[in-house]
Coordinates of C-alpha atoms and ligand atoms in Angstrom, one line a residue:
M1 CA 102.3 117.9 107.6
L2 CA 99.6 120.3 106.6
A3 CA 101.6 121.5 103.7
T4 CA 102.0 117.8 102.5
T5 CA 98.3 117.0 102.8
A6 CA 97.3 120.2 101.0
T7 CA 99.5 119.5 98.0
F8 CA 98.2 116.1 97.0
F9 CA 94.6 116.9 97.6
E10 CA 95.2 120.2 95.8
L11 CA 96.3 118.3 92.6
V12 CA 92.8 116.8 92.2
R13 CA 90.7 119.5 93.7
D14 CA 88.6 120.2 90.6
R15 CA 88.0 116.5 89.9
L16 CA 87.1 116.0 93.5
S17 CA 84.3 118.5 93.2
Q18 CA 83.1 116.6 90.1
V19 CA 83.1 113.5 92.2
E20 CA 80.9 115.2 94.8
A21 CA 78.5 116.2 92.0
R22 CA 78.4 112.7 90.6
M23 CA 77.6 111.3 94.1
R24 CA 74.7 113.7 94.4
A25 CA 73.4 113.2 90.9
G26 CA 70.0 111.5 90.9
S27 CA 68.8 113.2 94.0
G28 CA 65.2 114.5 93.7
K29 CA 64.1 111.4 91.9
H30 CA 63.4 109.3 94.9
H31 CA 61.9 109.4 98.4
P32 CA 62.7 112.7 100.0
N33 CA 64.0 110.9 103.1
T34 CA 66.5 109.0 101.0
D35 CA 67.7 112.2 99.4
A36 CA 67.9 113.9 102.8
A37 CA 69.9 111.0 104.3
I38 CA 72.4 111.0 101.4
E39 CA 72.7 114.7 101.6
H40 CA 73.4 114.4 105.4
L41 CA 76.1 111.8 104.7
L42 CA 77.8 113.6 101.9
A43 CA 77.7 117.0 103.6
S44 CA 79.3 115.5 106.8
G45 CA 82.5 115.4 104.7
G46 CA 85.1 112.7 105.3
K47 CA 88.6 112.9 104.1
R48 CA 87.9 111.6 100.5
I49 CA 91.1 109.7 100.6
R50 CA 89.9 106.7 98.5
P51 CA 88.6 108.9 95.6
T52 CA 91.8 111.0 95.8
L53 CA 93.9 107.8 95.4
A54 CA 91.8 106.7 92.5
L55 CA 92.0 110.1 90.7
L56 CA 95.7 110.4 91.1
A57 CA 96.3 106.8 90.0
G58 CA 94.0 107.1 87.0
E59 CA 95.5 110.4 85.9
M60 CA 99.0 109.2 86.3
L61 CA 98.3 106.4 83.8
G62 CA 96.4 108.5 81.4
A63 CA 92.8 107.4 82.1
E64 CA 90.0 109.5 80.7
T65 CA 88.9 112.1 83.3
E66 CA 85.2 111.3 83.0
R67 CA 85.7 107.6 83.7
T68 CA 88.1 108.2 86.6
V69 CA 85.7 110.6 88.2
T70 CA 82.9 108.0 87.9
L71 CA 85.1 105.3 89.4
A72 CA 86.1 107.7 92.3
A73 CA 82.4 108.5 93.0
S74 CA 81.6 104.8 92.9
I75 CA 84.3 104.0 95.4
E76 CA 83.3 106.8 97.8
M77 CA 79.6 105.7 97.6
L78 CA 80.6 102.1 98.4
H79 CA 82.6 103.4 101.4
T80 CA 79.7 105.5 102.5
A81 CA 77.2 102.6 102.3
T82 CA 79.6 100.3 104.3
L83 CA 79.8 103.0 107.0
V84 CA 75.9 103.3 107.2
H85 CA 75.6 99.6 107.8
D86 CA 78.7 99.4 110.0
D87 CA 77.5 102.1 112.4
L88 CA 74.1 100.3 112.7
I89 CA 75.9 97.0 113.4
D90 CA 78.3 98.6 115.9
G91 CA 75.6 100.7 117.5
S92 CA 77.8 103.8 116.8
L93 CA 75.9 107.1 117.4
L94 CA 78.6 109.5 116.2
R95 CA 80.7 109.7 113.0
R96 CA 82.6 112.7 111.6
G97 CA 81.4 114.5 114.7
L98 CA 77.7 114.2 113.7
P99 CA 74.9 111.8 114.7
T100 CA 74.8 108.7 112.5
L101 CA 71.7 107.6 110.6
N102 CA 71.0 104.9 113.1
A103 CA 71.1 107.5 115.9
Q104 CA 68.1 109.2 114.3
W105 CA 66.2 106.5 112.4
T106 CA 64.9 103.0 112.9
P107 CA 67.2 100.0 111.9
G108 CA 64.9 99.3 109.0
A109 CA 65.2 102.8 107.5
T110 CA 69.0 102.7 108.1
V111 CA 69.5 99.3 106.4
L112 CA 67.4 100.4 103.4
T113 CA 69.3 103.7 103.0
G114 CA 72.6 101.7 103.0
D115 CA 71.2 99.3 100.4
Y116 CA 70.2 102.3 98.3
I117 CA 73.7 103.7 98.4
F118 CA 75.2 100.3 97.6
A119 CA 73.0 100.2 94.5
R120 CA 74.0 103.7 93.5
A121 CA 77.7 102.7 93.9
A122 CA 77.2 99.7 91.7
Q123 CA 75.4 101.9 89.1
L124 CA 78.4 104.2 89.0
A125 CA 80.8 101.3 88.7
A126 CA 78.7 100.1 85.7
Q127 CA 78.9 103.6 84.1
T128 CA 82.7 103.2 83.7
G129 CA 81.8 100.7 81.0
S130 CA 84.4 98.2 82.2
L131 CA 83.2 94.7 83.0
R132 CA 86.5 93.8 84.7
L133 CA 86.1 96.8 87.0
M134 CA 82.6 95.7 87.9
E135 CA 83.8 92.3 88.7
L136 CA 86.5 93.8 91.0
F137 CA 83.8 96.0 92.6
A138 CA 81.6 93.0 93.4
Q139 CA 84.5 91.0 94.7
T140 CA 85.5 93.8 97.0
L141 CA 82.1 94.2 98.4
M142 CA 82.0 90.5 99.1
T143 CA 85.3 90.7 100.9
I144 CA 84.1 93.7 103.0
V145 CA 80.9 92.0 104.0
N146 CA 82.7 88.7 104.8
G147 CA 85.0 90.6 107.0
E148 CA 82.1 92.2 108.9
I149 CA 80.5 88.7 109.3
T150 CA 83.8 87.2 110.5
Q151 CA 84.0 90.0 113.1
L152 CA 80.4 89.3 114.3
F153 CA 81.2 85.6 114.8
R154 CA 84.7 86.2 115.9
S155 CA 86.5 83.6 118.0
R156 CA 89.6 84.3 120.2
R157 CA 91.2 81.0 119.3
G158 CA 94.1 81.1 117.0
D159 CA 96.6 83.8 116.1
L160 CA 95.3 87.2 117.1
R161 CA 97.9 89.0 115.0
Q162 CA 96.9 87.0 111.9
S163 CA 93.2 87.6 112.4
Y164 CA 93.9 91.3 112.9
Y165 CA 95.7 91.5 109.5
Q166 CA 92.9 89.5 107.8
S167 CA 90.3 91.8 109.3
I168 CA 91.9 95.1 108.3
Y169 CA 92.5 93.8 104.8
A170 CA 88.8 93.0 104.5
K171 CA 87.4 96.1 106.0
T172 CA 89.9 98.7 104.6
A173 CA 92.8 97.6 102.5
S174 CA 90.5 95.7 100.0
L175 CA 88.8 99.0 99.1
F176 CA 92.0 100.9 98.7
E177 CA 93.3 98.0 96.6
L178 CA 90.2 98.4 94.4
A179 CA 90.9 102.1 94.1
G180 CA 94.4 101.5 92.9
E181 CA 93.7 98.6 90.6
A182 CA 90.5 99.8 89.0
A183 CA 91.9 103.3 88.4
A184 CA 95.0 101.8 86.8
L185 CA 93.0 99.6 84.4
L186 CA 91.0 102.6 83.2
G187 CA 94.3 104.0 82.0
T188 CA 96.3 101.1 80.8
S189 CA 96.1 97.4 79.8
A190 CA 99.7 96.7 80.9
E191 CA 99.5 94.3 83.7
D192 CA 102.9 95.3 85.0
S193 CA 101.5 98.8 85.7
I194 CA 98.1 97.5 87.1
R195 CA 99.7 95.0 89.5
P196 CA 101.9 97.6 91.3
M197 CA 99.0 100.0 91.6
K198 CA 96.8 97.2 93.1
D199 CA 99.6 96.6 95.6
F200 CA 100.0 100.3 96.3
G201 CA 96.4 100.5 97.3
Y202 CA 96.8 97.4 99.5
Q203 CA 99.9 98.8 101.3
V204 CA 98.4 102.2 101.8
G205 CA 95.1 100.7 103.0
M206 CA 96.9 98.5 105.6
A207 CA 98.9 101.5 106.9
F208 CA 95.7 103.6 106.9
Q209 CA 93.8 101.1 109.1
I210 CA 96.7 100.6 111.5
V211 CA 96.9 104.3 112.0
D212 CA 93.1 104.4 112.4
D213 CA 93.4 101.9 115.2
V214 CA 96.2 103.8 116.8
L215 CA 94.2 107.0 116.7
D216 CA 91.4 105.2 118.5
F217 CA 93.8 104.8 121.4
A218 CA 95.9 107.9 121.2
G219 CA 94.1 110.4 119.0
N220 CA 92.3 113.6 119.9
Q221 CA 88.6 112.9 120.3
E222 CA 87.4 116.0 118.5
Q223 CA 89.8 115.5 115.6
V224 CA 88.9 111.8 115.2
G225 CA 85.1 112.6 115.4
K226 CA 84.1 109.5 117.3
P227 CA 84.5 108.4 121.0
L228 CA 88.0 107.2 121.8
A229 CA 89.1 103.7 122.8
S230 CA 85.8 102.5 121.4
D231 CA 87.4 99.5 119.8
L232 CA 88.6 98.0 123.1
R233 CA 85.3 99.0 124.8
Q234 CA 83.6 96.9 122.1
G235 CA 86.0 94.0 122.8
L236 CA 87.8 94.6 119.5
V237 CA 91.4 93.6 119.5
T238 CA 93.5 95.9 117.3
L239 CA 97.3 96.1 116.7
P240 CA 98.2 98.1 119.8
T241 CA 96.5 95.5 121.9
V242 CA 98.2 92.7 120.0
H243 CA 101.6 94.3 120.7
Y244 CA 100.7 94.8 124.3
L245 CA 99.6 91.2 124.6
E246 CA 103.0 90.1 123.2
M247 CA 104.8 92.2 125.8
H248 CA 102.4 91.5 128.8
P249 CA 100.6 88.2 128.2
E250 CA 99.8 88.0 131.9
D251 CA 98.0 91.3 132.4
P252 CA 94.9 90.2 134.3
D253 CA 92.6 92.8 132.7
L254 CA 93.6 91.7 129.3
V255 CA 93.3 88.0 130.1
R256 CA 89.8 88.7 131.2
L257 CA 88.9 90.7 128.2
L258 CA 90.2 87.9 125.9
E259 CA 88.0 85.5 127.8
D260 CA 85.1 87.7 126.9
A261 CA 84.5 88.4 130.6
H262 CA 82.8 91.7 131.5
L263 CA 85.3 94.5 132.3
D264 CA 84.0 97.3 134.4
S265 CA 84.9 100.8 133.2
Q266 CA 87.6 101.1 135.8
A267 CA 89.4 98.0 134.6
L268 CA 88.9 99.1 131.0
D269 CA 90.4 102.6 131.7
R270 CA 93.3 100.9 133.5
L271 CA 94.0 98.6 130.5
I272 CA 93.7 101.4 128.0
A273 CA 96.3 103.5 130.0
S274 CA 98.6 100.5 130.2
I275 CA 98.5 99.9 126.5
R276 CA 99.1 103.6 125.8
S277 CA 102.2 103.7 128.0
S278 CA 103.6 100.4 127.0
G279 CA 105.3 101.3 123.7
A280 CA 102.6 99.4 121.8
I281 CA 101.4 102.6 120.0
E282 CA 105.0 103.3 118.8
R283 CA 105.4 99.8 117.6
S284 CA 102.1 99.9 115.7
L285 CA 103.1 103.2 114.0
E286 CA 106.4 101.7 113.0
E287 CA 104.5 98.9 111.3
A288 CA 102.3 101.3 109.5
G289 CA 105.4 103.1 108.4
R290 CA 106.7 99.9 106.8
Y291 CA 103.5 99.4 104.8
A292 CA 103.7 103.1 103.6
A293 CA 107.3 102.6 102.6
A294 CA 106.3 99.4 100.6
A295 CA 103.6 101.5 98.9
E296 CA 106.1 104.1 97.9
A297 CA 108.3 101.4 96.5
D298 CA 105.5 100.3 94.2
L299 CA 105.7 103.7 92.5
A300 CA 109.3 103.1 91.3
T301 CA 108.3 102.0 87.8
M302 CA 105.5 104.6 87.4
P303 CA 105.9 107.6 85.1
D304 CA 107.8 110.6 86.6
C305 CA 104.9 113.1 87.0
R306 CA 103.1 115.2 89.5
E307 CA 100.5 112.6 90.1
T308 CA 103.1 110.0 91.1
E309 CA 104.6 112.5 93.5
G310 CA 101.1 113.1 94.8
L311 CA 100.6 109.4 95.5
R312 CA 104.0 109.4 97.3
Q313 CA 102.7 112.2 99.5
L314 CA 99.4 110.3 100.0
A315 CA 101.3 107.2 101.3
R316 CA 103.2 109.4 103.7
Y317 CA 100.1 111.2 104.8
T318 CA 98.4 108.0 105.8
V319 CA 100.9 107.5 108.6
Q320 CA 101.3 111.2 109.6
R321 CA 97.6 112.0 109.8
S322 CA 95.8 112.9 113.1
T323 CA 92.3 112.7 111.8
Ligands
IPE1 C1 86.6 105.2 108.3 O1 87.3 105.5 107.1 C2 86.3 103.7 108.3 C3 87.5 102.9 108.1 C4 87.5 102.0 107.2 C5 88.6 103.2 109.0 P1 87.8 107.0 106.9 O2 88.7 107.4 108.1 O3 88.4 107.1 105.6 O4 86.5 107.8 107.0 P2 86.1 109.2 106.4 O5 85.4 108.9 105.1 O6 87.3 110.1 106.2 O7 85.2 109.8 107.4
IPE2 C1 84.4 100.3 109.5 O1 84.9 99.4 110.4 C2 84.8 99.9 108.1 C3 83.9 99.1 107.4 C4 82.7 98.8 107.7 C5 84.3 98.7 106.0 P1 85.0 99.8 112.0 O2 83.7 99.5 112.7 O3 86.2 99.0 112.5 O4 85.4 101.3 111.9 P2 84.8 102.5 112.6 O5 85.5 102.6 113.9 O6 83.4 102.3 112.8 O7 85.2 103.7 111.7
MG3 MG1 82.7 97.6 112.7
MG4 MG1 82.3 100.8 113.4

């Protein structure tokens, strides 16, 4: 697996460092605390999977490097800003193995830093010079925010599986979709190339988030960089829990969790162990594999080149990853 991940990241390594530079450009002009916060966030790393997808897709379709790099930086900045606000909303103190901004600062300072990064992301999107791209950028941010609001006011009525898919589209797949579609339209005006790349982003994004939710249950805490089983502890129902519910609708711990009753840590640990050993993890991974396969199928009509092969590897990596 390491060999696979290395190859497709390797293909865009130079441009990824240009993306890092674009994200940092503009530092020194503003409040030193804003600069320090942005530096802390960017230095904490992250897999850079979204900009990698955008770079590969843009280069595959012949987009100008400068514009693709700008787009990739815009997308990663948008991702970073959503994480800043999300960690504040979720009260998360650890990300990428490091303290979050809200673990160190007041909510006010954290919100404003997030706003600042959103604005910087929008500025980068504008610098691509594509009005259609800016429209997609704004639409995606609206989708992400609407997903977060929906989760805040969530109700347990209705189809849990359906609301799970809607929520992972909003929080993750929508941004991957933007990466695929926007990169494609920088390279071509042919809608029959743009559409499959939008769908590629969508399918990879859905697979990526399902695997993220699986890693929350079954991953390695140090590799994942945040406390395990935090979703269920926050009362968040993800795909492994949906599968488990379909197999064991009568589990009393789960019934109480779904009624929003308080579960003590013993009951939670018991439920987590039951979900882990039920086969729900494996079923969830199979689903992620189907999304990744659909993503690969979207590449069938793309040019036969290294970037296309890189995207194929990226789709496989989303389901094989352990971090
Ligand atoms: C974390 O995304 C938030 C989700 C939408 C799952 P990533 O797993 O891509 O986070 P980094 O950027 O690599 O840390
Ligand atoms: C984070 O969502 C993704 C966005 C805010 C877009 P989550 O709250 O589900 O993910 P983690 O667990 O904090 O990464
Ligand atoms: Mg959240
Ligand atoms: Mg969160």
